[in-house]
Short mmCIF file of C-alpha atoms in Angstrom, two decimals:
data_model
loop_
_atom_site.label_atom_id
_atom_site.label_comp_id
_atom_site.label_asym_id
_atom_site.label_seq_id
_atom_site.Cartn_x
_atom_site.Cartn_y
_atom_site.Cartn_z
CA MET V 1 -19.13 33.76 24.80
CA SER V 2 -15.33 33.83 24.53
CA THR V 3 -15.15 32.22 27.96
CA LEU V 4 -16.05 28.95 26.24
CA GLY V 5 -13.09 29.13 23.85
CA PHE V 6 -12.84 26.09 21.57
CA ASN V 7 -16.23 24.92 22.84
CA THR V 8 -18.18 27.86 21.39
CA GLY V 9 -19.02 26.09 18.14
CA TYR V 10 -20.24 23.00 19.99
CA VAL V 11 -22.44 25.11 22.28
CA GLU V 12 -23.99 27.01 19.37
CA GLU V 13 -24.71 23.73 17.57
CA LEU V 14 -26.61 22.62 20.67
CA TYR V 15 -28.36 26.00 20.74
CA ARG V 16 -29.54 25.48 17.17
CA GLU V 17 -30.97 22.11 18.21
CA PHE V 18 -32.59 23.81 21.21
CA LEU V 19 -34.30 26.37 18.96
CA GLU V 20 -35.67 23.58 16.79
CA ASN V 21 -36.74 21.43 19.73
CA PRO V 22 -36.08 22.54 23.34
CA GLU V 23 -36.62 18.98 24.58
CA SER V 24 -33.67 17.74 22.50
CA VAL V 25 -31.18 19.00 25.11
CA SER V 26 -30.88 18.27 28.82
CA GLU V 27 -32.50 20.41 31.53
CA SER V 28 -29.21 22.10 32.42
CA TRP V 29 -28.75 23.17 28.79
CA GLN V 30 -32.38 24.33 28.59
CA GLU V 31 -31.79 26.53 31.62
CA PHE V 32 -28.56 27.89 30.14
CA PHE V 33 -30.14 28.65 26.76
CA ALA V 34 -33.17 30.40 28.31
CA ASP V 35 -31.24 33.70 28.43
CA PHE V 36 -28.39 32.76 26.09
CA LYS V 37 -27.09 35.44 23.73
CA PRO V 38 -25.40 33.89 20.70
CA SER V 39 -22.66 35.61 18.74
CA GLU V 40 -23.53 37.98 15.92
CA SER V 41 -22.04 35.52 13.44
CA PHE V 42 -24.45 32.84 14.66
CA VAL V 43 -27.45 35.16 14.23
CA ALA V 44 -26.26 36.14 10.75
CA ALA V 45 -25.84 32.49 9.81
CA GLN V 46 -29.36 31.71 11.00
CA GLU V 47 -30.81 34.54 8.94
CA ASN V 48 -28.81 33.36 5.93
CA ARG V 49 -30.19 29.83 6.36
CA THR V 50 -33.67 31.38 6.26
CA ALA V 51 -32.89 33.43 3.16
CA VAL V 52 -31.87 30.37 1.15
CA GLY V 53 -34.89 28.38 2.33
CA ALA V 54 -33.01 25.95 4.55
CA ALA V 55 -34.69 24.20 7.45
CA LYS V 56 -34.66 26.67 10.30
CA PRO V 57 -35.52 27.10 13.99
CA ASP V 58 -38.03 29.58 15.38
CA LEU V 59 -36.85 32.83 13.73
CA THR V 60 -38.77 35.01 16.14
CA THR V 61 -36.59 33.67 18.93
CA ALA V 62 -33.43 34.09 16.88
CA ARG V 63 -34.29 37.67 15.90
CA GLU V 64 -35.20 38.57 19.46
CA VAL V 65 -31.82 37.31 20.54
CA SER V 66 -30.20 39.31 17.73
CA GLU V 67 -31.88 42.48 19.00
CA GLN V 68 -30.68 41.75 22.52
CA VAL V 69 -27.13 41.37 21.24
CA ALA V 70 -27.39 44.68 19.40
CA GLU V 71 -28.77 46.47 22.47
CA SER V 72 -26.30 44.89 24.91
CA PRO V 73 -22.68 45.14 23.70
CA ALA V 74 -20.40 42.41 25.02
CA PRO V 75 -18.07 43.31 27.91
CA GLU V 76 -14.47 44.17 27.08
CA SER V 77 -13.19 40.72 28.08
CA ALA V 78 -15.48 39.06 25.54
CA THR V 79 -15.13 41.44 22.58
CA SER V 80 -14.59 40.08 19.11
CA THR V 81 -11.18 39.84 17.53
CA GLN V 82 -12.08 42.78 15.28
CA ALA V 83 -11.92 45.06 18.31
CA LEU V 84 -8.48 43.69 19.13
CA ASP V 85 -7.32 44.38 15.57
CA THR V 86 -4.97 41.41 15.75
CA SER V 87 -6.26 39.32 12.87
CA ALA V 88 -4.22 38.93 9.73
CA PRO V 89 -5.44 40.75 6.59
CA ASP V 90 -7.83 38.81 4.41
CA ALA V 91 -6.21 36.66 1.77
CA GLU V 92 -6.65 37.60 -1.87
CA ALA V 93 -10.16 36.77 -3.01
CA PRO V 94 -10.40 33.49 -4.96
CA THR V 95 -10.96 33.63 -8.68
CA PRO V 96 -14.53 32.96 -9.85
CA GLU V 97 -13.66 29.45 -11.04
CA THR V 98 -12.12 28.47 -7.68
CA PRO V 99 -14.56 26.38 -5.61
CA THR V 100 -15.42 27.93 -2.23
CA LYS V 101 -17.29 26.72 0.80
CA PRO V 102 -18.82 28.95 3.50
CA LEU V 103 -17.54 28.41 7.03
CA ARG V 104 -20.50 28.18 9.37
CA GLY V 105 -21.26 26.91 12.84
CA ALA V 106 -18.37 25.19 14.57
CA ALA V 107 -16.01 25.83 11.63
CA ALA V 108 -16.67 29.58 11.83
CA LYS V 109 -16.05 29.48 15.57
CA VAL V 110 -12.68 27.82 15.04
CA VAL V 111 -11.73 30.81 12.86
CA GLU V 112 -12.84 33.28 15.54
CA ASN V 113 -11.05 31.39 18.31
CA MET V 114 -7.82 31.12 16.35
CA GLU V 115 -7.87 34.84 15.61
CA ALA V 116 -8.62 35.61 19.27
CA SER V 117 -5.61 33.53 20.29
CA LEU V 118 -3.36 35.86 18.26
CA ALA V 119 -3.98 38.57 20.86
CA ILE V 120 -2.07 36.54 23.47
CA PRO V 121 1.73 36.99 23.50
CA THR V 122 2.93 33.44 24.00
CA ALA V 123 6.22 31.62 24.21
CA THR V 124 6.91 27.89 24.19
CA SER V 125 9.29 25.67 26.15
CA VAL V 126 10.26 22.26 24.74
CA ARG V 127 11.68 19.23 26.54
CA HIS V 128 12.55 15.70 25.41
CA ILE V 129 11.86 13.09 28.08
CA PRO V 130 12.89 9.41 28.22
CA VAL V 131 9.87 7.22 28.88
CA LYS V 132 11.33 3.79 29.64
CA LEU V 133 10.51 3.98 33.36
CA MET V 134 7.02 5.36 32.67
CA ALA V 135 6.37 2.50 30.24
CA GLU V 136 7.46 -0.09 32.79
CA ASN V 137 5.32 1.42 35.56
CA ARG V 138 2.35 1.63 33.20
CA ARG V 139 2.77 -2.08 32.45
CA LEU V 140 2.79 -2.89 36.18
CA LEU V 141 -0.22 -0.65 36.80
CA ASN V 142 -2.23 -2.36 34.08
CA GLU V 143 -1.33 -5.80 35.39
CA TYR V 144 -2.74 -4.74 38.74
CA GLN V 145 -5.80 -3.16 37.10
CA ARG V 146 -6.54 -6.41 35.26
CA GLN V 147 -6.39 -8.35 38.51
CA ILE V 148 -8.91 -6.10 40.22
CA GLY V 149 -11.07 -5.43 37.16
CA GLY V 150 -10.05 -1.77 37.03
CA GLU V 151 -9.82 0.64 34.12
CA LYS V 152 -6.88 0.50 31.73
CA VAL V 153 -4.19 3.13 32.32
CA SER V 154 -2.91 5.02 29.27
CA TYR V 155 0.24 7.08 28.94
CA THR V 156 -1.94 10.20 28.82
CA HIS V 157 -3.44 9.39 32.22
CA ILE V 158 0.03 9.22 33.77
CA ILE V 159 1.25 12.35 31.98
CA ALA V 160 -1.88 14.29 32.99
CA PHE V 161 -1.24 13.36 36.62
CA ALA V 162 2.37 14.54 36.26
CA VAL V 163 1.15 17.82 34.72
CA VAL V 164 -1.11 18.41 37.72
CA LYS V 165 1.75 17.67 40.12
CA GLY V 166 3.92 20.06 38.11
CA LEU V 167 1.30 22.80 38.40
CA LEU V 168 1.20 22.29 42.16
CA SER V 169 4.98 22.66 42.23
CA ILE V 170 5.08 25.71 39.90
CA PRO V 171 1.65 27.27 40.58
CA ASN V 172 2.23 30.37 38.46
CA LEU V 173 1.73 28.20 35.35
CA ASN V 174 -1.91 27.98 36.47
CA SER V 175 -2.36 31.76 36.42
CA THR V 176 -3.55 34.06 33.66
CA TYR V 177 -3.93 37.66 32.55
CA SER V 178 -7.02 39.83 32.49
CA LYS V 179 -8.17 43.41 32.91
CA GLN V 180 -10.09 44.90 35.81
CA ASP V 181 -11.56 48.38 35.48
CA GLY V 182 -9.46 48.77 32.37
CA LYS V 183 -6.22 47.93 34.17
CA PRO V 184 -4.10 44.78 33.73
CA VAL V 185 -4.34 42.21 36.53
CA HIS V 186 -2.69 38.88 37.28
CA VAL V 187 -5.41 36.29 37.93
CA LEU V 188 -4.49 33.54 40.42
CA PRO V 189 -7.13 30.77 40.39
CA GLU V 190 -7.61 28.87 43.64
CA SER V 191 -7.90 25.50 41.89
CA ILE V 192 -6.53 23.67 38.86
CA ASN V 193 -9.26 22.99 36.30
CA LEU V 194 -7.49 20.78 33.76
CA GLY V 195 -8.88 21.02 30.24
CA LEU V 196 -8.74 18.01 27.90
CA ALA V 197 -8.65 18.68 24.16
CA ILE V 198 -10.93 16.00 22.69
CA ASP V 199 -11.60 15.42 18.99
CA VAL V 200 -15.07 13.99 18.42
CA GLU V 201 -17.26 13.30 15.40
CA ARG V 202 -20.67 14.98 15.18
CA ARG V 203 -22.92 14.64 12.15
CA GLY V 204 -20.04 13.42 10.01
CA LYS V 205 -17.74 16.31 10.96
CA ARG V 206 -14.78 16.51 13.32
CA THR V 207 -15.29 18.84 16.30
CA LEU V 208 -12.73 19.91 18.88
CA MET V 209 -14.03 20.50 22.38
CA VAL V 210 -12.19 21.20 25.62
CA PRO V 211 -14.14 20.22 28.75
CA ASN V 212 -12.26 20.26 32.02
CA ILE V 213 -11.77 18.18 35.14
CA PRO V 214 -12.35 20.59 38.05
CA ASP V 215 -10.08 20.84 41.08
CA THR V 216 -7.63 18.25 39.80
CA GLY V 217 -5.04 19.37 42.34
CA ASN V 218 -6.99 17.56 45.05
CA LEU V 219 -7.41 14.26 43.17
CA ASN V 220 -5.26 11.18 43.64
CA PHE V 221 -4.33 9.12 40.59
CA GLY V 222 -7.30 6.76 40.86
CA GLN V 223 -9.72 9.67 41.11
CA LEU V 224 -8.11 11.45 38.17
CA LEU V 225 -8.28 8.24 36.11
CA GLY V 226 -12.01 7.92 36.74
CA ALA V 227 -12.74 11.61 36.13
CA TYR V 228 -10.68 11.62 32.94
CA ASN V 229 -12.43 8.58 31.46
CA ASP V 230 -15.83 9.89 32.50
CA ILE V 231 -15.43 13.23 30.74
CA VAL V 232 -14.06 11.62 27.56
CA GLN V 233 -16.97 9.16 27.48
CA ARG V 234 -19.51 11.96 28.00
CA ALA V 235 -17.88 14.05 25.28
CA ARG V 236 -18.15 11.20 22.79
CA SER V 237 -21.76 10.43 23.73
CA ASN V 238 -22.87 14.09 23.64
CA GLN V 239 -23.61 14.16 27.38
CA LEU V 240 -21.48 17.15 28.43
CA GLN V 241 -23.07 19.95 30.45
CA ILE V 242 -22.27 23.67 30.41
CA SER V 243 -20.46 23.33 33.75
CA ASP V 244 -17.93 21.01 32.07
CA PHE V 245 -16.64 23.92 29.99
CA GLU V 246 -16.41 26.64 32.62
CA GLY V 247 -13.26 27.88 34.33
CA THR V 248 -10.53 25.95 32.49
CA THR V 249 -7.12 27.14 33.72
CA VAL V 250 -4.65 24.88 31.84
CA THR V 251 -5.25 22.48 28.94
CA ILE V 252 -3.44 19.36 27.75
CA THR V 253 -3.58 18.21 24.14
CA ASN V 254 -2.17 14.94 22.84
CA PRO V 255 -1.43 15.07 19.10
CA GLY V 256 1.13 12.35 19.76
CA MET V 257 -1.76 9.89 19.49
CA ILE V 258 -1.67 10.43 15.70
CA GLY V 259 2.12 10.37 15.48
CA THR V 260 2.95 14.06 15.84
CA ASP V 261 6.40 14.46 17.41
CA LEU V 262 6.05 18.04 18.63
CA SER V 263 3.19 20.51 18.85
CA VAL V 264 2.96 24.23 19.62
CA PRO V 265 -0.82 24.56 20.11
CA ARG V 266 -2.75 27.82 20.35
CA LEU V 267 -3.45 29.24 23.80
CA MET V 268 -7.00 30.43 24.44
CA PRO V 269 -7.89 33.54 26.49
CA ARG V 270 -8.28 33.08 30.26
CA GLN V 271 -5.86 30.16 30.38
CA GLY V 272 -2.29 30.22 31.62
CA ALA V 273 -0.79 27.45 29.50
CA ILE V 274 -1.50 24.62 27.11
CA ILE V 275 0.64 21.50 27.31
CA GLY V 276 1.35 19.55 24.12
CA ILE V 277 2.19 15.85 24.36
CA GLY V 278 4.18 14.39 21.46
CA SER V 279 4.40 10.82 20.23
CA ILE V 280 6.35 8.17 22.12
CA ASP V 281 9.02 6.57 19.94
CA TYR V 282 12.72 5.90 19.60
CA PRO V 283 14.91 8.83 18.49
CA THR V 284 14.90 9.03 14.70
CA GLN V 285 18.65 8.41 14.42
CA TYR V 286 18.05 4.89 15.80
CA TYR V 287 15.19 3.88 13.50
CA ALA V 288 17.47 1.65 11.41
CA PHE V 289 18.76 -0.27 14.42
CA PRO V 290 17.36 -3.79 15.01
CA PRO V 291 15.16 -3.95 18.14
CA GLU V 292 17.53 -6.37 19.88
CA VAL V 293 20.43 -3.93 19.42
CA MET V 294 18.47 -1.07 20.96
CA SER V 295 17.45 -3.32 23.85
CA LYS V 296 21.03 -4.39 24.56
CA THR V 297 22.37 -0.83 24.40
CA GLY V 298 19.64 0.51 26.69
CA ILE V 299 18.24 3.01 24.20
CA SER V 300 14.95 4.38 25.53
CA GLN V 301 11.91 5.65 23.74
CA VAL V 302 11.43 9.38 24.17
CA MET V 303 8.57 11.86 24.22
CA THR V 304 8.58 15.57 23.46
CA ILE V 305 6.43 17.76 25.70
CA THR V 306 5.80 21.46 25.16
CA SER V 307 4.50 24.24 27.38
CA THR V 308 2.97 27.20 25.53
CA TYR V 309 2.24 29.94 28.06
CA ASP V 310 0.97 33.50 28.44
CA HIS V 311 4.20 35.50 28.52
CA ARG V 312 2.50 38.50 30.15
CA VAL V 313 2.33 36.73 33.51
CA ILE V 314 4.48 33.59 33.10
CA GLN V 315 8.22 33.64 32.47
CA GLY V 316 10.36 31.21 30.51
CA ALA V 317 12.30 30.09 33.57
CA GLU V 318 9.05 29.05 35.25
CA SER V 319 7.87 27.12 32.19
CA GLY V 320 11.25 25.43 31.90
CA ALA V 321 11.23 24.48 35.59
CA PHE V 322 7.71 23.13 35.16
CA LEU V 323 8.76 20.79 32.34
CA ALA V 324 11.87 19.77 34.26
CA HIS V 325 9.69 18.82 37.23
CA ILE V 326 7.43 16.75 34.98
CA GLU V 327 10.49 14.87 33.70
CA GLN V 328 11.63 14.20 37.26
CA LEU V 329 8.21 12.81 38.11
CA LEU V 330 8.00 10.57 35.06
CA ARG V 331 11.48 9.26 35.87
CA GLY V 332 10.22 8.22 39.30
CA GLU V 333 11.48 11.04 41.48
CA HIS V 334 9.51 12.68 44.32
CA GLY V 335 7.72 9.37 44.99
CA PHE V 336 5.57 9.88 41.89
CA TYR V 337 4.74 6.24 41.18
CA GLU V 338 4.18 5.51 44.86
CA SER V 339 1.54 8.26 45.03
#
């Protein structure tokens, strides 16, 4: 199940709906869940829901799955973080008068995924990039899009395209680490499957999911724009399929949308890197300047971009060169805006 990373909680929520009513999910999910083996924590949570008298799915099915899990240990690549012994010791137990709240479902999966990420030795490269030229080209693109009735272009669309071009230039950033017959191996995927970290609301709760756009290295900008918008729309309307989560090689996350300047996100197993996009703004030392002064002096807005990578197979020089290439592209080099 670890192959689904951040998406595990979302998938198990769908599985719970499937147990209650198989027709509530699409045919592709029904086929996937036919022989699905949920995590032990999911089975335990289901049994706990039964014990307290909560509304529950078919327990015979859940218990049968639990027995299958017990009889069929997970392969080494999908073992729990307890086997890795990398999790931090439990915090001191709260006092009896301290309110507590059980972490179940997607929230429990976030805990497991975060602990699993601790097993990956990562490092992070950081680069500050001027965005004046990108902003001007985005304005021109959107003027053209309005004339033809096309989709609006965001900064993230342009940056995602630059990330893909950067991965084509420095392909080792798209590689990852694994084990084969108990021995370490360097995995070199044939395609770039670009994951998009998307925050969505389900049943009044925030859920992070990371579907991917497959084979992005062979898409032009217009194709990437359409694929990007399609997967975001399907994520928000609960229309994603299991294939949308499989085989992610590199992920981009954009906390800059909520004003975060710099982010060092967690890297999930089986991915080479995760790229963090910071907010676009003027340098803080110029905040007090009037806008007309900044315009006359040519001060540009800037963006901070980070590359957090698996240091077992990717070196700092490669990550640094990758970010440098992205800056060159966003500044108009290599014919980026003509492509």
